[in-house]
Coordinates of C-alpha atoms and ligand atoms in Angstrom, one line a residue:
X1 CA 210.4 20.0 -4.6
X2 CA 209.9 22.6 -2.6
X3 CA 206.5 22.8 -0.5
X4 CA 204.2 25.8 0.0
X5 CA 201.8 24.6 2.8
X6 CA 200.4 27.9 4.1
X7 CA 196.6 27.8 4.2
X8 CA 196.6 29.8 0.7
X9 CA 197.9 31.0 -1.4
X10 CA 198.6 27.4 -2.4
X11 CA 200.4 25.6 -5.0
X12 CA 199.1 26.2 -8.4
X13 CA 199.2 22.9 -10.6
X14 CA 201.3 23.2 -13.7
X15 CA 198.1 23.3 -16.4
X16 CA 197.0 26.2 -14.1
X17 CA 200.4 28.6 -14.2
X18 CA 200.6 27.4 -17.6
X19 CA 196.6 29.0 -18.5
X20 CA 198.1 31.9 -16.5
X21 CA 200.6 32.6 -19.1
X22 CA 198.2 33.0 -22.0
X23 CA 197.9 36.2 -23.7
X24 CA 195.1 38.6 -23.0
X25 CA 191.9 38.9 -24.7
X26 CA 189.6 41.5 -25.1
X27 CA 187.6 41.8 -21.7
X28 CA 184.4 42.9 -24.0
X29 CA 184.9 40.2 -26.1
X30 CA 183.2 36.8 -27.0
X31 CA 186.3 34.9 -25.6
X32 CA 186.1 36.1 -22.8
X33 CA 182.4 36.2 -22.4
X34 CA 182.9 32.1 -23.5
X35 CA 185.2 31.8 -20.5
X36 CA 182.9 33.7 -18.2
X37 CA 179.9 31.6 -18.8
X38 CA 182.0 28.5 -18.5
X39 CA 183.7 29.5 -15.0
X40 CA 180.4 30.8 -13.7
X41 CA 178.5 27.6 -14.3
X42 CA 180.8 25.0 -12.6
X43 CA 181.5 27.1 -10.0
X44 CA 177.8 27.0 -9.2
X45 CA 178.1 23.0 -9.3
X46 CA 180.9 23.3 -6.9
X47 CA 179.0 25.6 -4.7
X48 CA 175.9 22.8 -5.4
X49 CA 173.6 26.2 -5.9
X50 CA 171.1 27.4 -8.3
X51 CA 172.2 31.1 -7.0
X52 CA 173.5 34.0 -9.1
X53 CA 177.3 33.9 -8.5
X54 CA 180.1 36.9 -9.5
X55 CA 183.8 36.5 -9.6
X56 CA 184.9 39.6 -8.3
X57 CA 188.4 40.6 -9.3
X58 CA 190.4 41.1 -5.6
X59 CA 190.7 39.2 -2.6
X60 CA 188.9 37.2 -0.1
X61 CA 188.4 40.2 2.0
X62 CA 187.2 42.2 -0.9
X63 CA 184.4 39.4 -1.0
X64 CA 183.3 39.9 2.3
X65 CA 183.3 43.5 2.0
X66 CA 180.6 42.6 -1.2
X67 CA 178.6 40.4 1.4
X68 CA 178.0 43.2 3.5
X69 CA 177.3 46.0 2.0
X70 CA 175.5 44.9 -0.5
X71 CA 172.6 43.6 2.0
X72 CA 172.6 46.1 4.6
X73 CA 172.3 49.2 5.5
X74 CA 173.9 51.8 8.3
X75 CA 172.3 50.8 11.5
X76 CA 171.2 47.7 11.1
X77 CA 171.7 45.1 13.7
X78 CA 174.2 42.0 12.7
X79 CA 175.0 39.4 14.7
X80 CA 178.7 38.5 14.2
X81 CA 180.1 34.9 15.2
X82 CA 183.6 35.0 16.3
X83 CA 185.9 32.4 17.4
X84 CA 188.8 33.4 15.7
X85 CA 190.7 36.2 13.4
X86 CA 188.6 36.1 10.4
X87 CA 185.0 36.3 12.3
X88 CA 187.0 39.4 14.2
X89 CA 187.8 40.8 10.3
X90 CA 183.6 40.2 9.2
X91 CA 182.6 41.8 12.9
X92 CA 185.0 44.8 11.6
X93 CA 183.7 45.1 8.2
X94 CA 180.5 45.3 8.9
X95 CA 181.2 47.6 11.6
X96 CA 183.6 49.7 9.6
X97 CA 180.1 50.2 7.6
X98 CA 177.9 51.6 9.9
X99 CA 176.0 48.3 11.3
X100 CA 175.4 48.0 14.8
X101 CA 177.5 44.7 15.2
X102 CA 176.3 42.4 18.4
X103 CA 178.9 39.9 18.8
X104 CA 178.5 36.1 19.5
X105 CA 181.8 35.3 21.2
X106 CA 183.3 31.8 21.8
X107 CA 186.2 31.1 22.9
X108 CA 189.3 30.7 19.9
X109 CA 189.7 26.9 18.9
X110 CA 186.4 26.8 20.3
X111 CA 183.1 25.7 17.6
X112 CA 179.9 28.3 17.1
X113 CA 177.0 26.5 19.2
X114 CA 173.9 26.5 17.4
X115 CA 172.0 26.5 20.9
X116 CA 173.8 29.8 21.7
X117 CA 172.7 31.2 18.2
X118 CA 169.2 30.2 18.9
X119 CA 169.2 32.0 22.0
X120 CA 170.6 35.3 20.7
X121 CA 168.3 35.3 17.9
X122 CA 165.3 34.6 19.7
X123 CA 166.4 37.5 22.6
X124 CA 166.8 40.2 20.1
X125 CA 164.3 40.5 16.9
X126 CA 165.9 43.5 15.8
X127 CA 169.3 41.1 14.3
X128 CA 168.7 41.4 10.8
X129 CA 171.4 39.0 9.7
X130 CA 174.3 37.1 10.8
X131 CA 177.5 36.9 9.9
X132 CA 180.1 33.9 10.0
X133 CA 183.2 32.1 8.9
X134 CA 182.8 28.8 7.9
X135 CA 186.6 27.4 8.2
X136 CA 188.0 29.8 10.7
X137 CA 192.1 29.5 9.2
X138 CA 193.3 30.8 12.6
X139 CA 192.2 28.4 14.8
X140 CA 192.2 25.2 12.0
X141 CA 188.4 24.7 13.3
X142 CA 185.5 24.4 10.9
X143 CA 182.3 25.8 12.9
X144 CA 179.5 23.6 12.8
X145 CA 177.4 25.1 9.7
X146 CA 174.7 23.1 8.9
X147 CA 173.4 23.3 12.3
X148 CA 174.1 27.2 12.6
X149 CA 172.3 27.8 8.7
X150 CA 169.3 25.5 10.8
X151 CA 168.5 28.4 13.1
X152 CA 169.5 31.3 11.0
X153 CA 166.6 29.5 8.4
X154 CA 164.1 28.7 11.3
X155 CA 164.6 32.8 12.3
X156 CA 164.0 34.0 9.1
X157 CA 167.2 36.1 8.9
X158 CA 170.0 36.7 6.2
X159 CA 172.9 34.3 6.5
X160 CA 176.4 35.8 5.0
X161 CA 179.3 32.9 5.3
X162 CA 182.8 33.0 4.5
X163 CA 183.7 30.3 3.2
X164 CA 187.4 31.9 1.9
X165 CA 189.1 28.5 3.4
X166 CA 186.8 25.9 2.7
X167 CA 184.4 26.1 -0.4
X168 CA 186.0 23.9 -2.7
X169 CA 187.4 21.6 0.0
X170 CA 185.0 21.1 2.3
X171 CA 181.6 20.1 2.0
X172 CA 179.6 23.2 2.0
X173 CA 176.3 22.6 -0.3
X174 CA 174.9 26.1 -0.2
X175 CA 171.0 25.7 -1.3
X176 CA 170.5 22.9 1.0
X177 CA 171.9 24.2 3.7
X178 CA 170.1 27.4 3.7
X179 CA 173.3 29.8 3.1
X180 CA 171.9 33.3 1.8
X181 CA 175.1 35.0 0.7
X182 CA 178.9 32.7 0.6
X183 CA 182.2 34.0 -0.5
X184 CA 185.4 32.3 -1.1
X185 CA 189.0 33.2 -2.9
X186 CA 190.9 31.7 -5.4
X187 CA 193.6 31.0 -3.5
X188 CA 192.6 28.8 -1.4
X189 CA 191.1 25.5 -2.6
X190 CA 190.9 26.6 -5.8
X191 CA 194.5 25.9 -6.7
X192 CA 194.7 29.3 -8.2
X193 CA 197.2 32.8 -8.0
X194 CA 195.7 35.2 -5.4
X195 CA 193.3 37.5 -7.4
X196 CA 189.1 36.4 -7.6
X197 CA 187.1 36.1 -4.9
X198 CA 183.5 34.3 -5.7
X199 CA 180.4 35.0 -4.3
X200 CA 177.1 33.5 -4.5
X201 CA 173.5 35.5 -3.6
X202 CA 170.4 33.8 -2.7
X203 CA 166.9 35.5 -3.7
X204 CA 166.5 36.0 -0.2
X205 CA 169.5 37.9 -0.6
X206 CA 168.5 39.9 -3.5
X207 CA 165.5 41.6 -1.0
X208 CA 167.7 42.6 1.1
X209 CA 169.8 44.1 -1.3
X210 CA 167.3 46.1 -2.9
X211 CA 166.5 48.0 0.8
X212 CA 170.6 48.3 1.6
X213 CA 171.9 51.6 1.8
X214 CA 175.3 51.2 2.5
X215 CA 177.7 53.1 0.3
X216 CA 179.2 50.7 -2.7
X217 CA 180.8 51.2 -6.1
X218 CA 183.1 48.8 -7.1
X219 CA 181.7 45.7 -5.2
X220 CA 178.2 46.6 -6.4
X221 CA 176.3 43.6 -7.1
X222 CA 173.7 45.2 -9.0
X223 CA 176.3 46.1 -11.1
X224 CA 178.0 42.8 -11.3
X225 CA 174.3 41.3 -12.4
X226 CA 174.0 43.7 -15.1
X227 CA 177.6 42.9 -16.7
X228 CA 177.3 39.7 -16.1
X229 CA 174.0 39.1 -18.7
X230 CA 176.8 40.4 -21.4
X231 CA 178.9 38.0 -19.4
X232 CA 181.1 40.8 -18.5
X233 CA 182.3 42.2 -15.7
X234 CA 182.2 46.1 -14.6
X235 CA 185.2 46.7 -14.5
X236 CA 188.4 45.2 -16.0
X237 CA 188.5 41.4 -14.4
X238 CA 192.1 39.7 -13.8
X239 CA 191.9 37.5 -17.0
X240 CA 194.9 35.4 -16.4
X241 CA 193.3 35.2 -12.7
X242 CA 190.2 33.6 -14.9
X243 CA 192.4 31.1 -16.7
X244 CA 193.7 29.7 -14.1
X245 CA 190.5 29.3 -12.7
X246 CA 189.3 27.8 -15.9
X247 CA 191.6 25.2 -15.6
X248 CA 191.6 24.1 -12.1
X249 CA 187.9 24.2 -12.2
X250 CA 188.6 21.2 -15.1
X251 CA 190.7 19.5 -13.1
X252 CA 188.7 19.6 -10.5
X253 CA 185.6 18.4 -12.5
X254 CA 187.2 15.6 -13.5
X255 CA 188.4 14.4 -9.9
X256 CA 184.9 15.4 -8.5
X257 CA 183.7 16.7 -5.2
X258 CA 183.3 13.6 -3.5
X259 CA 185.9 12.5 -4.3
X260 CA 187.9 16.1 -3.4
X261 CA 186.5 16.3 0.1
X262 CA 187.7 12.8 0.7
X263 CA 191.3 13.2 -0.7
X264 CA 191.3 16.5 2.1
X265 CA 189.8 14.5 4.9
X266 CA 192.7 11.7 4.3
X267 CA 195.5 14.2 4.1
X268 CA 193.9 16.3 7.5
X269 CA 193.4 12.5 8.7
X270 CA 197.3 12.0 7.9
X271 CA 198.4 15.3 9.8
X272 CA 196.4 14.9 12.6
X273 CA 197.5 11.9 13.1
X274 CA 201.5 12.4 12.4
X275 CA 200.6 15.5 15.0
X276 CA 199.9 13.1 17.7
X277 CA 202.1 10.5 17.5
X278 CA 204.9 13.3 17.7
X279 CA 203.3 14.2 21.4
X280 CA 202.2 17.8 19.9
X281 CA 198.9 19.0 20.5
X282 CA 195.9 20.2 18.3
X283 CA 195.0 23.8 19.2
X284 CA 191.2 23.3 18.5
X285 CA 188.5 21.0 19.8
X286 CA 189.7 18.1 17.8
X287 CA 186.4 17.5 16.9
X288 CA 186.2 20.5 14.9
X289 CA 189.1 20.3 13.4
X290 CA 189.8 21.5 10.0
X291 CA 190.7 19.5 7.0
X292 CA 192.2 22.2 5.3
X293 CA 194.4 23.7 8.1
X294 CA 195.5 22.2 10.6
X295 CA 196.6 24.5 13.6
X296 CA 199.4 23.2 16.1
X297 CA 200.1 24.1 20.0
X298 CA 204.1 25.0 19.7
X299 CA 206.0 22.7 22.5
X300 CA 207.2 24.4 25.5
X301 CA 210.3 25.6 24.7
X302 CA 209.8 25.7 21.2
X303 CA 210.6 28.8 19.1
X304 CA 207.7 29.3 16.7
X305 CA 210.0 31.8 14.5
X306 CA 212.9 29.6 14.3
X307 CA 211.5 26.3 13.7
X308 CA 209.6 27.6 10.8
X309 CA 212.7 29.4 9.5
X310 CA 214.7 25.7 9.4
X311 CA 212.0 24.2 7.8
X312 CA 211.5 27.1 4.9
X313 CA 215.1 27.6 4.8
X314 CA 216.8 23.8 5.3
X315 CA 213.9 21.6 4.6
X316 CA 212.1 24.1 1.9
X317 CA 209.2 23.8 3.7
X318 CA 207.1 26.7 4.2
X319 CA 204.3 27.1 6.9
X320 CA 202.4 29.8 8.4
X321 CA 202.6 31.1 12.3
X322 CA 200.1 32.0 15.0
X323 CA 197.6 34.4 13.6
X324 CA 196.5 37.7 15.7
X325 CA 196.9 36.4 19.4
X326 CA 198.3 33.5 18.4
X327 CA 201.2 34.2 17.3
X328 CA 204.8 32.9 18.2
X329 CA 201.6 30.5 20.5
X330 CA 200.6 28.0 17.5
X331 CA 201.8 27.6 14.0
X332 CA 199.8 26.0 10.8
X333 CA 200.0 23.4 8.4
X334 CA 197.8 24.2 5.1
X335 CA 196.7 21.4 3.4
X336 CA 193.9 22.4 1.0
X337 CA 193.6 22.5 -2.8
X338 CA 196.6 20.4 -4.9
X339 CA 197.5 18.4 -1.7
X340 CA 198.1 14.4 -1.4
X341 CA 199.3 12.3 1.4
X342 CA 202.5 12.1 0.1
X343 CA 202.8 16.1 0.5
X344 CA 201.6 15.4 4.3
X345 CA 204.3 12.6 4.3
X346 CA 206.9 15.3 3.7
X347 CA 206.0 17.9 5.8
X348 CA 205.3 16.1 8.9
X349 CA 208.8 14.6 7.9
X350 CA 209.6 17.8 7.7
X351 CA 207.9 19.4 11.5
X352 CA 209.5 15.9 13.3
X353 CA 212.7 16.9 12.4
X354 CA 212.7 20.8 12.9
X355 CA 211.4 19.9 16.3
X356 CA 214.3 17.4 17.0
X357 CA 216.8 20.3 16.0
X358 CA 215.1 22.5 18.7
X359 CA 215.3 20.0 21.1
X360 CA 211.9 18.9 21.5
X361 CA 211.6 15.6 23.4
X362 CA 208.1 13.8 23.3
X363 CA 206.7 14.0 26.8
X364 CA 205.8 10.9 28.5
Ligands
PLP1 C1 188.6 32.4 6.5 C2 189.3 33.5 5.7 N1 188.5 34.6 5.5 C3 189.0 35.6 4.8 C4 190.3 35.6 4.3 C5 190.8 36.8 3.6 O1 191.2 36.6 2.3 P1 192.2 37.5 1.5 O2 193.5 37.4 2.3 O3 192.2 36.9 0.2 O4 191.6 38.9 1.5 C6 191.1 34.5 4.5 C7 192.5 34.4 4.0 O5 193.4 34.2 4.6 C8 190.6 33.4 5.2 O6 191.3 32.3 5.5

């Protein structure tokens, strides 16, 4: 069988490409109204909120987008968090909107310090809200966001979290941790096609919303709220997107959280460990290393390019490269959503043996 292990999109289960298939419905209809209300409400359990929460039709990014503009407005002072490609993309999105973006930079494969946070938030009042990515897929590091939602709370300012790579996976319970806005993607952990991106909105968030004045159409939440009492969306919604994502959200139901966070932690546990007893080196503070993605130092010597190519091509393997700066540096193993140890098994199989053919030798 052949093995998608990019960090998303990931494999779809069979029950899911299968839902996929169904015919279309009538997206003003009470079918699809039925399926709304259904989707909407155990995503919320998965999110462990009381929020409002949309399914936006379009992509992870297009869910950031929704974060921002729909709580700010030109001029306003965010403080981004970067350590990585994906708090570079909020940074830009926000920026691309007008906001006066101050950045919080730490090093990439580095973790967020909530100290640091502290300090910037205490040294400028103006920061309205702060932006930051939860599982940072670049880097395979998962920032430290209890203790950053901490401060943010203390501080009284919005928090807006990508969690694109981690809700689902990871444990990420949004109303006790204090998280104001949090977006993810169907294709991540969710087992489903490319398509949705969730978001969830806190009350505190709705304030803020109501004095934003950036310019929004199509990602307009007030909008979205509106619709969404017809259980409807604005505009037409990816309904086979929905099916799947009716079905893995049984599926998932039935395994539970607990017991979904634990299966990722064993299979990240798996990989990590494979990673080391082949010599090869984690790229971020192992301490902070992902359990969805796991992100790998290539070998001296090693070409990134080729070795993937033998694995996709030879071993039907596929992983993903370096991302921005790191690539042809690092490449990744994703191993979120459907994802067992046996699937780590393979593909570490898999990595030992493309490395062999390139002539890695362990060191020491
Ligand atoms: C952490 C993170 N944020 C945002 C995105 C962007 O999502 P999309 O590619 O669906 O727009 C991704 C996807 O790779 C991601 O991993």
């Amino acid at each position: 069988m052949k093995q998608l292990r990019i960090p998303g999109p990931t494999p779809c289960p069979e029950a899911v490409l299968q839902a996929v298939a169904q015919p279309m419905i009538n997206h003003r209809g009470p079918q699809f109204q039925a399926l709304m209300e259904r989707v909407t409400t155990r995503l919320k359990e998965f999110f462990n909120t009381k929020n409002d929460l949309y399914v936006l039709t379009g992509s992870g990014t297009g869910g950031m987008e929704t974060a921002v503009v729909n709580h700010l407005s030109p001029g306003d002072k965010v403080l981004a968090i970067t350590n990585g490609y994906f708090g570079e993309r909020f940074a830009g999105i926000a920026e691309a909107f007008g906001a006066q973006v101050v950045r919080l930079e730490f090093p990439w494969g580095e973790a967020a310090q909530p100290q640091a946070l502290k300090a910037a938030l205490e040294k400028d009042r103006e920061i309205k809200a702060v932006v930051v990515v939860h599982n940072e897929t670049s880097t395979g590091l998962t920032n430290p966001l209890r203790g950053l939602a901490q401060v943010v709370r203390a501080s009284d300012r919005l928090l807006i979290v990508d969690a694109v790579s981690s809700l689902g996976a990871l444990e990420l319970p949004m109303d006790e941790w204090g998280v104001d806005v949090l977006v993810t993607g169907s294709q991540k952990g969710w087992m489903v096609p490319p398509g949705l991106a969730m978001i969830a909105v806190s009350p505190r968030a709705w304030q803020y919303h109501t004095q934003a004045r950036m310019p929004r159409y199509y990602w307009d939440l007030s909008k979205a709220r509106r619709f969404l009492e017809k259980g409807q969306t604005p505009w037409t919604p990816a309904i086979s997107i929905f099916y799947g994502l009716d079905s893995a959200l049984e599926m998932m139901a039935r395994e539970g959280q607990a017991n979904i966070i634990a299966r990722h932690r064993r299979v990240a546990d798996l990989v990590r460990g494979r990673v080391k007893s082949l010599g090869l080196k984690l790229f971020p503070d192992e301490k902070f290393a992902s359990n969805t993605v796991t992100c790998i130092r290539a070998p001296e010597g090693v070409e990134v390019k080729g070795m993937l190519k033998y694995l996709r091509e030879e071993e039907g393997i596929t992983l993903a490269g370096g991302q921005g700066m790191l690539e042809g540096k690092t490449f990744r193993i994703g191993h979120l959503g459907w994802v067992d140890e046996k699937d780590g098994e393979v593909v570490m199989k898999g990595v030992e043996k493309a490395l062999a053919r390139a002539g890695y030798v362990r060191a020491g």
